[in-house]
PDB file of C-alpha atoms in Angstrom:
ATOM      1  CA  MET A 229      40.909  45.140  -0.744  1.00 56.00           C
ATOM      2  CA  ASP A 230      41.086  42.666   2.175  1.00 69.00           C
ATOM      3  CA  ASN A 231      43.022  39.401   2.106  1.00 72.00           C
ATOM      4  CA  LYS A 232      39.927  37.221   1.643  1.00 76.00           C
ATOM      5  CA  LYS A 233      38.750  39.132  -1.448  1.00 80.00           C
ATOM      6  CA  THR A 234      42.276  39.067  -2.864  1.00 82.00           C
ATOM      7  CA  GLY A 235      42.472  35.333  -2.244  1.00 79.00           C
ATOM      8  CA  LEU A 236      39.103  34.718  -3.923  1.00 82.00           C
ATOM      9  CA  LEU A 237      40.132  36.716  -6.994  1.00 85.00           C
ATOM     10  CA  GLU A 238      43.424  34.813  -7.214  1.00 84.00           C
ATOM     11  CA  LEU A 239      41.624  31.490  -6.775  1.00 84.00           C
ATOM     12  CA  HIS A 240      38.928  32.118  -9.399  1.00 86.00           C
ATOM     13  CA  PHE A 241      41.541  33.389 -11.859  1.00 90.00           C
ATOM     14  CA  ALA A 242      43.712  30.318 -11.209  1.00 88.00           C
ATOM     15  CA  VAL A 243      40.757  27.934 -11.715  1.00 88.00           C
ATOM     16  CA  LEU A 244      39.748  29.831 -14.890  1.00 91.00           C
ATOM     17  CA  LEU A 245      43.291  29.394 -16.233  1.00 93.00           C
ATOM     18  CA  PHE A 246      43.301  25.699 -15.256  1.00 90.00           C
ATOM     19  CA  GLY A 247      40.049  25.343 -17.208  1.00 90.00           C
ATOM     20  CA  GLY A 248      41.579  27.189 -20.162  1.00 93.00           C
ATOM     21  CA  THR A 249      44.478  24.706 -20.258  1.00 94.00           C
ATOM     22  CA  ALA A 250      42.177  22.207 -21.942  1.00 92.00           C
ATOM     23  CA  LEU A 251      41.724  24.465 -25.004  1.00 94.00           C
ATOM     24  CA  PHE A 252      45.347  23.888 -26.016  1.00 95.00           C
ATOM     25  CA  SER A 253      44.571  20.224 -26.720  1.00 95.00           C
ATOM     26  CA  LYS A 254      42.693  21.578 -29.758  1.00 95.00           C
ATOM     27  CA  LEU A 255      44.702  24.753 -30.497  1.00 95.00           C
ATOM     28  CA  ILE A 256      48.182  23.170 -30.650  1.00 96.00           C
ATOM     29  CA  PRO A 257      48.501  20.784 -33.651  1.00 95.00           C
ATOM     30  CA  LEU A 258      50.805  18.327 -31.868  1.00 96.00           C
ATOM     31  CA  SER A 259      50.389  14.993 -30.078  1.00 96.00           C
ATOM     32  CA  ALA A 260      49.458  14.890 -26.389  1.00 96.00           C
ATOM     33  CA  ILE A 261      53.022  13.755 -25.526  1.00 97.00           C
ATOM     34  CA  ASP A 262      54.624  16.630 -27.454  1.00 97.00           C
ATOM     35  CA  ILE A 263      52.278  19.217 -25.934  1.00 97.00           C
ATOM     36  CA  THR A 264      52.964  17.918 -22.401  1.00 96.00           C
ATOM     37  CA  LEU A 265      56.747  17.770 -22.835  1.00 96.00           C
ATOM     38  CA  LEU A 266      57.079  21.270 -24.324  1.00 96.00           C
ATOM     39  CA  ARG A 267      54.587  22.719 -21.818  1.00 94.00           C
ATOM     40  CA  CYS A 268      56.612  21.253 -18.946  1.00 95.00           C
ATOM     41  CA  LEU A 269      59.894  22.554 -20.407  1.00 95.00           C
ATOM     42  CA  VAL A 270      58.533  26.118 -20.423  1.00 95.00           C
ATOM     43  CA  ALA A 271      56.769  25.766 -17.049  1.00 92.00           C
ATOM     44  CA  ALA A 272      59.831  24.295 -15.281  1.00 94.00           C
ATOM     45  CA  THR A 273      61.970  27.239 -16.438  1.00 94.00           C
ATOM     46  CA  VAL A 274      59.412  29.808 -15.258  1.00 92.00           C
ATOM     47  CA  LEU A 275      58.776  28.000 -11.950  1.00 90.00           C
ATOM     48  CA  ALA A 276      62.529  27.898 -11.243  1.00 92.00           C
ATOM     49  CA  LEU A 277      62.639  31.689 -11.690  1.00 91.00           C
ATOM     50  CA  ILE A 278      59.566  32.152  -9.453  1.00 87.00           C
ATOM     51  CA  VAL A 279      61.106  29.997  -6.703  1.00 87.00           C
ATOM     52  CA  LYS A 280      64.371  31.936  -6.888  1.00 87.00           C
ATOM     53  CA  LEU A 281      62.614  35.331  -6.900  1.00 87.00           C
ATOM     54  CA  SER A 282      60.585  34.290  -3.848  1.00 84.00           C
ATOM     55  CA  LYS A 283      63.927  33.489  -2.144  1.00 83.00           C
ATOM     56  CA  GLN A 284      63.126  29.808  -1.632  1.00 83.00           C
ATOM     57  CA  ARG A 285      65.604  26.978  -2.150  1.00 85.00           C
ATOM     58  CA  LEU A 286      65.352  24.760  -5.204  1.00 87.00           C
ATOM     59  CA  SER A 287      67.183  21.950  -3.393  1.00 91.00           C
ATOM     60  CA  LEU A 288      65.213  19.428  -1.342  1.00 92.00           C
ATOM     61  CA  ASN A 289      65.687  18.633   2.343  1.00 91.00           C
ATOM     62  CA  ALA A 290      66.659  14.964   2.045  1.00 92.00           C
ATOM     63  CA  LYS A 291      67.982  12.519  -0.571  1.00 93.00           C
ATOM     64  CA  LYS A 292      64.863  10.342  -0.346  1.00 94.00           C
ATOM     65  CA  ASP A 293      62.751  13.369  -1.340  1.00 95.00           C
ATOM     66  CA  TYR A 294      64.409  13.373  -4.772  1.00 96.00           C
ATOM     67  CA  PHE A 295      63.174   9.811  -5.381  1.00 95.00           C
ATOM     68  CA  ILE A 296      59.679  10.856  -4.264  1.00 95.00           C
ATOM     69  CA  ALA A 297      59.852  13.867  -6.627  1.00 95.00           C
ATOM     70  CA  ILE A 298      60.829  11.560  -9.519  1.00 96.00           C
ATOM     71  CA  GLY A 299      57.891   9.241  -8.784  1.00 96.00           C
ATOM     72  CA  LEU A 300      55.444  12.146  -8.559  1.00 94.00           C
ATOM     73  CA  GLY A 301      56.857  13.676 -11.757  1.00 95.00           C
ATOM     74  CA  ILE A 302      56.336  10.446 -13.715  1.00 97.00           C
ATOM     75  CA  ILE A 303      52.733  10.173 -12.480  1.00 96.00           C
ATOM     76  CA  VAL A 304      52.047  13.840 -13.326  1.00 94.00           C
ATOM     77  CA  SER A 305      53.517  13.484 -16.818  1.00 96.00           C
ATOM     78  CA  LEU A 306      51.281  10.462 -17.521  1.00 97.00           C
ATOM     79  CA  HIS A 307      48.316  12.363 -16.075  1.00 95.00           C
ATOM     80  CA  TRP A 308      48.894  15.346 -18.396  1.00 95.00           C
ATOM     81  CA  VAL A 309      49.443  13.180 -21.491  1.00 97.00           C
ATOM     82  CA  THR A 310      46.186  11.302 -20.884  1.00 97.00           C
ATOM     83  CA  TYR A 311      44.416  14.600 -20.008  1.00 96.00           C
ATOM     84  CA  PHE A 312      45.260  16.159 -23.399  1.00 96.00           C
ATOM     85  CA  ALA A 313      44.704  12.890 -25.299  1.00 96.00           C
ATOM     86  CA  SER A 314      41.226  12.562 -23.794  1.00 96.00           C
ATOM     87  CA  MET A 315      40.183  15.966 -25.131  1.00 95.00           C
ATOM     88  CA  GLN A 316      41.798  15.436 -28.526  1.00 96.00           C
ATOM     89  CA  LEU A 317      39.707  12.280 -28.943  1.00 95.00           C
ATOM     90  CA  SER A 318      36.424  13.684 -27.602  1.00 93.00           C
ATOM     91  CA  SER A 319      35.858  17.353 -26.718  1.00 91.00           C
ATOM     92  CA  VAL A 320      37.036  19.823 -24.090  1.00 92.00           C
ATOM     93  CA  ALA A 321      33.772  19.557 -22.126  1.00 90.00           C
ATOM     94  CA  ILE A 322      33.594  15.744 -22.185  1.00 91.00           C
ATOM     95  CA  GLY A 323      37.303  15.339 -21.403  1.00 91.00           C
ATOM     96  CA  MET A 324      37.080  17.696 -18.422  1.00 90.00           C
ATOM     97  CA  ILE A 325      33.948  16.022 -17.053  1.00 90.00           C
ATOM     98  CA  ALA A 326      35.630  12.598 -17.303  1.00 91.00           C
ATOM     99  CA  PHE A 327      38.705  13.985 -15.555  1.00 91.00           C
ATOM    100  CA  PHE A 328      36.591  15.549 -12.800  1.00 85.00           C
ATOM    101  CA  THR A 329      35.646  12.122 -11.501  1.00 87.00           C
ATOM    102  CA  TYR A 330      38.848  12.454  -9.436  1.00 85.00           C
ATOM    103  CA  PRO A 331      37.278  14.094  -6.312  1.00 80.00           C
ATOM    104  CA  VAL A 332      34.973  11.082  -5.924  1.00 81.00           C
ATOM    105  CA  MET A 333      37.822   8.659  -6.718  1.00 85.00           C
ATOM    106  CA  THR A 334      39.777  10.333  -3.927  1.00 81.00           C
ATOM    107  CA  VAL A 335      37.086   9.801  -1.281  1.00 77.00           C
ATOM    108  CA  LEU A 336      36.649   6.178  -2.385  1.00 81.00           C
ATOM    109  CA  VAL A 337      40.392   5.376  -2.420  1.00 83.00           C
ATOM    110  CA  GLU A 338      41.585   7.416   0.576  1.00 75.00           C
ATOM    111  CA  PRO A 339      39.890   5.148   3.190  1.00 78.00           C
ATOM    112  CA  ILE A 340      41.864   2.201   1.765  1.00 77.00           C
ATOM    113  CA  VAL A 341      45.138   4.161   2.107  1.00 72.00           C
ATOM    114  CA  THR A 342      44.321   5.509   5.595  1.00 71.00           C
ATOM    115  CA  LYS A 343      42.611   2.237   6.667  1.00 75.00           C
ATOM    116  CA  THR A 344      39.389   3.979   7.641  1.00 76.00           C
ATOM    117  CA  ARG A 345      35.793   2.952   7.022  1.00 78.00           C
ATOM    118  CA  LEU A 346      34.120   3.739   3.703  1.00 75.00           C
ATOM    119  CA  LYS A 347      30.885   5.735   4.121  1.00 78.00           C
ATOM    120  CA  LEU A 348      27.603   4.863   2.411  1.00 80.00           C
ATOM    121  CA  ALA A 349      27.281   8.459   1.130  1.00 79.00           C
ATOM    122  CA  ASP A 350      30.616   8.058  -0.685  1.00 77.00           C
ATOM    123  CA  VAL A 351      29.465   4.836  -2.353  1.00 80.00           C
ATOM    124  CA  ILE A 352      26.269   6.612  -3.510  1.00 83.00           C
ATOM    125  CA  SER A 353      28.457   9.455  -4.852  1.00 80.00           C
ATOM    126  CA  GLY A 354      30.471   6.915  -6.813  1.00 80.00           C
ATOM    127  CA  ILE A 355      27.297   5.478  -8.353  1.00 83.00           C
ATOM    128  CA  LEU A 356      26.044   8.981  -9.309  1.00 83.00           C
ATOM    129  CA  VAL A 357      29.361   9.751 -11.003  1.00 83.00           C
ATOM    130  CA  LEU A 358      29.151   6.484 -12.959  1.00 80.00           C
ATOM    131  CA  ILE A 359      25.646   7.448 -14.103  1.00 85.00           C
ATOM    132  CA  GLY A 360      26.882  10.933 -15.069  1.00 84.00           C
ATOM    133  CA  VAL A 361      29.789   9.517 -17.084  1.00 83.00           C
ATOM    134  CA  SER A 362      27.561   6.872 -18.726  1.00 82.00           C
ATOM    135  CA  LEU A 363      25.381   9.691 -20.117  1.00 82.00           C
ATOM    136  CA  LEU A 364      28.421  10.988 -22.011  1.00 80.00           C
ATOM    137  CA  ILE A 365      29.170   7.659 -23.713  1.00 81.00           C
ATOM    138  CA  PRO A 366      27.782   7.449 -27.290  1.00 78.00           C
ATOM    139  CA  GLU A 367      28.334   3.671 -27.581  1.00 75.00           C
ATOM    140  CA  ALA A 368      29.889   0.929 -25.444  1.00 66.00           C
ATOM    141  CA  SER A 369      32.917   0.463 -27.703  1.00 72.00           C
ATOM    142  CA  LEU A 370      36.486   1.736 -27.402  1.00 74.00           C
ATOM    143  CA  GLY A 371      36.473   1.865 -31.207  1.00 79.00           C
ATOM    144  CA  ASN A 372      34.487   5.086 -30.852  1.00 88.00           C
ATOM    145  CA  ASP A 373      36.806   8.074 -30.311  1.00 92.00           C
ATOM    146  CA  VAL A 374      34.500   9.787 -27.793  1.00 91.00           C
ATOM    147  CA  THR A 375      34.152   6.623 -25.688  1.00 92.00           C
ATOM    148  CA  LEU A 376      37.929   6.069 -25.838  1.00 94.00           C
ATOM    149  CA  GLY A 377      38.437   9.729 -24.857  1.00 94.00           C
ATOM    150  CA  ILE A 378      36.186   9.258 -21.805  1.00 93.00           C
ATOM    151  CA  ALA A 379      38.090   6.102 -20.779  1.00 94.00           C
ATOM    152  CA  ILE A 380      41.434   7.922 -21.105  1.00 96.00           C
ATOM    153  CA  GLY A 381      39.983  10.903 -19.178  1.00 95.00           C
ATOM    154  CA  ILE A 382      39.027   8.574 -16.310  1.00 94.00           C
ATOM    155  CA  LEU A 383      42.559   7.097 -16.398  1.00 96.00           C
ATOM    156  CA  SER A 384      43.891  10.680 -16.169  1.00 95.00           C
ATOM    157  CA  ALA A 385      41.658  11.230 -13.124  1.00 93.00           C
ATOM    158  CA  ALA A 386      43.010   8.034 -11.502  1.00 94.00           C
ATOM    159  CA  LEU A 387      46.605   9.185 -12.063  1.00 95.00           C
ATOM    160  CA  PHE A 388      45.781  12.626 -10.627  1.00 90.00           C
ATOM    161  CA  THR A 389      44.167  10.981  -7.587  1.00 89.00           C
ATOM    162  CA  ALA A 390      47.289   8.864  -7.028  1.00 90.00           C
ATOM    163  CA  ARG A 391      49.524  11.914  -7.356  1.00 89.00           C
ATOM    164  CA  ASN A 392      47.451  13.922  -4.859  1.00 84.00           C
ATOM    165  CA  LEU A 393      47.346  11.158  -2.245  1.00 86.00           C
ATOM    166  CA  LEU A 394      51.086  10.460  -2.562  1.00 88.00           C
ATOM    167  CA  HIS A 395      51.917  14.187  -2.502  1.00 85.00           C
ATOM    168  CA  LYS A 396      49.799  14.668   0.622  1.00 80.00           C
ATOM    169  CA  ARG A 397      51.548  11.790   2.374  1.00 84.00           C
ATOM    170  CA  TYR A 398      55.162  12.353   1.332  1.00 89.00           C
ATOM    171  CA  PHE A 399      55.755  15.846  -0.144  1.00 88.00           C
ATOM    172  CA  THR A 400      53.769  18.463   1.806  1.00 81.00           C
ATOM    173  CA  ALA A 401      56.932  19.965   3.314  1.00 85.00           C
ATOM    174  CA  TYR A 402      57.465  21.865   0.048  1.00 85.00           C
ATOM    175  CA  SER A 403      55.577  24.793  -1.480  1.00 80.00           C
ATOM    176  CA  GLY A 404      53.388  24.328  -4.563  1.00 79.00           C
ATOM    177  CA  LYS A 405      55.954  26.173  -6.688  1.00 83.00           C
ATOM    178  CA  GLN A 406      58.817  23.915  -5.548  1.00 88.00           C
ATOM    179  CA  ALA A 407      56.750  20.761  -6.009  1.00 88.00           C
ATOM    180  CA  MET A 408      55.593  21.739  -9.495  1.00 88.00           C
ATOM    181  CA  PHE A 409      59.135  22.726 -10.525  1.00 92.00           C
ATOM    182  CA  TYR A 410      60.355  19.204  -9.765  1.00 94.00           C
ATOM    183  CA  GLN A 411      57.324  17.497 -11.273  1.00 92.00           C
ATOM    184  CA  THR A 412      57.502  19.458 -14.548  1.00 94.00           C
ATOM    185  CA  SER A 413      61.287  18.958 -14.734  1.00 96.00           C
ATOM    186  CA  VAL A 414      60.964  15.197 -14.255  1.00 97.00           C
ATOM    187  CA  ALA A 415      58.201  15.128 -16.903  1.00 96.00           C
ATOM    188  CA  VAL A 416      60.574  16.701 -19.467  1.00 96.00           C
ATOM    189  CA  PHE A 417      63.235  14.002 -18.951  1.00 96.00           C
ATOM    190  CA  PHE A 418      60.700  11.166 -18.687  1.00 97.00           C
ATOM    191  CA  LEU A 419      58.846  12.072 -21.902  1.00 97.00           C
ATOM    192  CA  ALA A 420      61.893  13.155 -23.965  1.00 96.00           C
ATOM    193  CA  PRO A 421      62.461   9.694 -25.581  1.00 96.00           C
ATOM    194  CA  TRP A 422      58.902   9.818 -27.013  1.00 95.00           C
ATOM    195  CA  LEU A 423      59.100  13.283 -28.572  1.00 94.00           C
ATOM    196  CA  ASN A 424      57.472  12.882 -32.007  1.00 92.00           C
ATOM    197  CA  VAL A 425      58.217  16.237 -33.612  1.00 92.00           C
ATOM    198  CA  GLU A 426      61.363  17.992 -34.853  1.00 92.00           C
ATOM    199  CA  LEU A 427      61.621  21.212 -32.848  1.00 91.00           C
ATOM    200  CA  SER A 428      62.854  23.087 -35.931  1.00 91.00           C
ATOM    201  CA  SER A 429      59.679  22.107 -37.812  1.00 94.00           C
ATOM    202  CA  ILE A 430      57.323  23.734 -35.284  1.00 95.00           C
ATOM    203  CA  GLU A 431      55.911  26.973 -36.672  1.00 95.00           C
ATOM    204  CA  GLN A 432      56.407  30.269 -34.823  1.00 95.00           C
ATOM    205  CA  ASN A 433      52.704  30.714 -33.981  1.00 96.00           C
ATOM    206  CA  VAL A 434      52.666  27.215 -32.423  1.00 96.00           C
ATOM    207  CA  TRP A 435      55.706  28.102 -30.295  1.00 96.00           C
ATOM    208  CA  TRP A 436      53.830  31.157 -29.012  1.00 96.00           C
ATOM    209  CA  LEU A 437      50.916  28.915 -28.040  1.00 96.00           C
ATOM    210  CA  ILE A 438      53.294  26.539 -26.235  1.00 96.00           C
ATOM    211  CA  ILE A 439      54.894  29.455 -24.346  1.00 96.00           C
ATOM    212  CA  LEU A 440      51.419  30.807 -23.492  1.00 96.00           C
ATOM    213  CA  LEU A 441      50.400  27.365 -22.201  1.00 95.00           C
ATOM    214  CA  GLY A 442      53.582  26.926 -20.167  1.00 93.00           C
ATOM    215  CA  VAL A 443      53.713  30.432 -18.641  1.00 92.00           C
ATOM    216  CA  VAL A 444      50.141  31.758 -18.383  1.00 92.00           C
ATOM    217  CA  PHE A 445      48.214  28.474 -18.135  1.00 92.00           C
ATOM    218  CA  THR A 446      50.663  26.341 -16.109  1.00 87.00           C
ATOM    219  CA  ALA A 447      53.193  28.310 -14.043  1.00 85.00           C
ATOM    220  CA  ALA A 448      50.931  31.315 -13.308  1.00 86.00           C
ATOM    221  CA  PRO A 449      47.826  29.425 -12.070  1.00 88.00           C
ATOM    222  CA  HIS A 450      49.926  27.185  -9.821  1.00 77.00           C
ATOM    223  CA  ALA A 451      51.555  30.266  -8.267  1.00 76.00           C
ATOM    224  CA  LEU A 452      48.137  31.966  -7.851  1.00 82.00           C
ATOM    225  CA  PHE A 453      46.597  28.781  -6.454  1.00 79.00           C
ATOM    226  CA  THR A 454      49.372  28.447  -3.856  1.00 70.00           C
ATOM    227  CA  SER A 455      48.923  32.090  -2.853  1.00 73.00           C
ATOM    228  CA  ALA A 456      45.131  31.644  -2.519  1.00 77.00           C
ATOM    229  CA  LEU A 457      45.625  28.593  -0.280  1.00 67.00           C
ATOM    230  CA  ARG A 458      47.385  30.812   2.250  1.00 71.00           C
ATOM    231  CA  LEU A 459      44.493  33.311   2.365  1.00 75.00           C
ATOM    232  CA  LEU A 460      41.404  31.067   2.150  1.00 74.00           C
ATOM    233  CA  SER A 461      40.027  27.985   3.867  1.00 67.00           C
ATOM    234  CA  ALA A 462      40.622  24.580   2.291  1.00 59.00           C
ATOM    235  CA  LYS A 463      36.829  24.218   1.894  1.00 61.00           C
ATOM    236  CA  THR A 464      36.570  27.407  -0.186  1.00 70.00           C
ATOM    237  CA  VAL A 465      39.504  26.348  -2.368  1.00 72.00           C
ATOM    238  CA  GLY A 466      38.001  22.896  -2.927  1.00 69.00           C
ATOM    239  CA  LEU A 467      34.532  24.178  -3.803  1.00 71.00           C
ATOM    240  CA  VAL A 468      35.754  26.876  -6.212  1.00 78.00           C
ATOM    241  CA  SER A 469      38.050  24.321  -7.887  1.00 79.00           C
ATOM    242  CA  CYS A 470      34.933  22.350  -8.845  1.00 79.00           C
ATOM    243  CA  LEU A 471      34.072  25.183 -11.253  1.00 82.00           C
ATOM    244  CA  GLN A 472      36.962  24.126 -13.505  1.00 86.00           C
ATOM    245  CA  PRO A 473      34.857  21.983 -15.901  1.00 87.00           C
ATOM    246  CA  PHE A 474      32.306  24.816 -16.174  1.00 86.00           C
ATOM    247  CA  TYR A 475      35.015  27.375 -17.008  1.00 88.00           C
ATOM    248  CA  GLY A 476      36.612  24.976 -19.497  1.00 89.00           C
ATOM    249  CA  ALA A 477      33.321  24.156 -21.226  1.00 88.00           C
ATOM    250  CA  MET A 478      32.332  27.831 -21.467  1.00 88.00           C
ATOM    251  CA  LEU A 479      35.721  28.825 -22.907  1.00 90.00           C
ATOM    252  CA  ALA A 480      35.490  25.973 -25.450  1.00 91.00           C
ATOM    253  CA  LEU A 481      31.984  27.131 -26.385  1.00 88.00           C
ATOM    254  CA  LEU A 482      33.096  30.753 -26.844  1.00 90.00           C
ATOM    255  CA  LEU A 483      36.521  30.249 -28.419  1.00 92.00           C
ATOM    256  CA  LEU A 484      36.287  26.883 -30.214  1.00 92.00           C
ATOM    257  CA  ASN A 485      32.541  26.828 -30.977  1.00 91.00           C
ATOM    258  CA  GLU A 486      32.227  23.415 -29.287  1.00 89.00           C
ATOM    259  CA  GLU A 487      28.535  22.712 -28.828  1.00 83.00           C
ATOM    260  CA  LEU A 488      27.186  21.188 -25.612  1.00 82.00           C
ATOM    261  CA  ALA A 489      24.694  18.361 -26.152  1.00 84.00           C
ATOM    262  CA  LEU A 490      21.898  17.995 -23.575  1.00 84.00           C
ATOM    263  CA  LYS A 491      23.268  14.598 -22.435  1.00 84.00           C
ATOM    264  CA  THR A 492      26.683  16.219 -21.867  1.00 85.00           C
ATOM    265  CA  VAL A 493      25.110  18.997 -19.763  1.00 87.00           C
ATOM    266  CA  VAL A 494      23.083  16.518 -17.665  1.00 87.00           C
ATOM    267  CA  GLY A 495      25.994  14.084 -17.219  1.00 86.00           C
ATOM    268  CA  GLY A 496      28.395  16.926 -16.438  1.00 84.00           C
ATOM    269  CA  THR A 497      25.989  18.419 -13.900  1.00 87.00           C
ATOM    270  CA  LEU A 498      25.760  15.055 -12.101  1.00 86.00           C
ATOM    271  CA  VAL A 499      29.543  14.633 -11.987  1.00 84.00           C
ATOM    272  CA  VAL A 500      30.341  18.216 -10.915  1.00 83.00           C
ATOM    273  CA  ALA A 501      27.467  18.376  -8.376  1.00 84.00           C
ATOM    274  CA  THR A 502      28.717  15.127  -6.808  1.00 81.00           C
ATOM    275  CA  ALA A 503      32.269  16.516  -6.752  1.00 77.00           C
ATOM    276  CA  LEU A 504      30.949  19.649  -4.986  1.00 76.00           C
ATOM    277  CA  PHE A 505      29.046  17.512  -2.446  1.00 78.00           C
ATOM    278  CA  GLU A 506      32.059  15.284  -1.716  1.00 70.00           C
ATOM    279  CA  THR A 507      34.383  18.287  -1.380  1.00 66.00           C
ATOM    280  CA  GLN A 508      32.020  19.895   1.126  1.00 70.00           C
ATOM    281  CA  GLN A 509      31.529  16.654   3.072  1.00 68.00           C
ATOM    282  CA  ASN A 510      35.272  16.023   3.147  1.00 60.00           C
ATOM    283  CA  HIS A 511      35.964  19.419   4.725  1.00 56.00           C
ATOM    284  CA  LYS A 512      33.138  18.945   7.246  1.00 61.00           C
ATOM    285  CA  SER A 513      34.658  15.603   8.233  1.00 59.00           C
ATOM    286  CA  ASN A 514      38.138  17.148   8.592  1.00 54.00           C
ATOM    287  CA  ARG A 515      36.717  19.934  10.773  1.00 58.00           C
ATOM    288  CA  VAL A 516      35.030  17.398  13.066  1.00 50.00           C
ATOM    289  CA  LYS A 517      38.292  15.429  13.392  1.00 53.00           C
ATOM    290  CA  LYS A 518      40.242  18.579  14.341  1.00 54.00           C
ATOM    291  CA  SER A 519      37.693  19.600  16.995  1.00 50.00           C
ATOM    292  CA  ALA A 520      37.522  16.089  18.474  1.00 49.00           C
TER     293      ALA A 520
END
């Protein structure tokens, strides 16, 4: 099997696992904070082993990088808490669609950070995403759990956008495994004061779910994703990543019997199609810049 096929298999498997992460918001009977903290505890341990086995250093290159890692870890921990909370309030499909507004957020915010001009096509994309999300909303009141879940999902997307832009600017010298080790480790310490559950009271089957989430659905997909990045173009990685809401919704349908309403399908299609368009346009723009 050639490198490209291997990379595609790794990438699709990683994106499938990322999509499957959302199921644990329903499978694990704990709060979003508890799920995130315990997931990060397991993932940080496994990622440390992966980094060591790959003969990379765990230490960072400069003292200032530790402060950057702390900042990124706090943002990631808040992103994951809101990600799980969104799905606990609404559904896996709706929570993932709300979260997947982040590719469009990125193209709208990045010009402000890089001080470049905002394109009309990006503004239109933003409007389409708003229409797609509005189709998911049952009523214009945060007193409704689904509406609140969508709002929290959009907040999760904003946090993820901030993390990606900051990581790209300040932390690209490190591999995905190193970066995620620090971010998950920081999340454990940051969220520890808000742990709501006695560890001794967690049942054995719940612990197995937490370990499964931390190892198979957190550490493993990040390692696979990093490996795929080395073998495939950034455009391919970006486009395949847009399948995450589809994978998540299908897994929820098959394993949790979550039904998909027509409005959810239409709204989700608008959001994901716009994310696909923006991802493709972004890579075209980058290619033009490099050839200029």
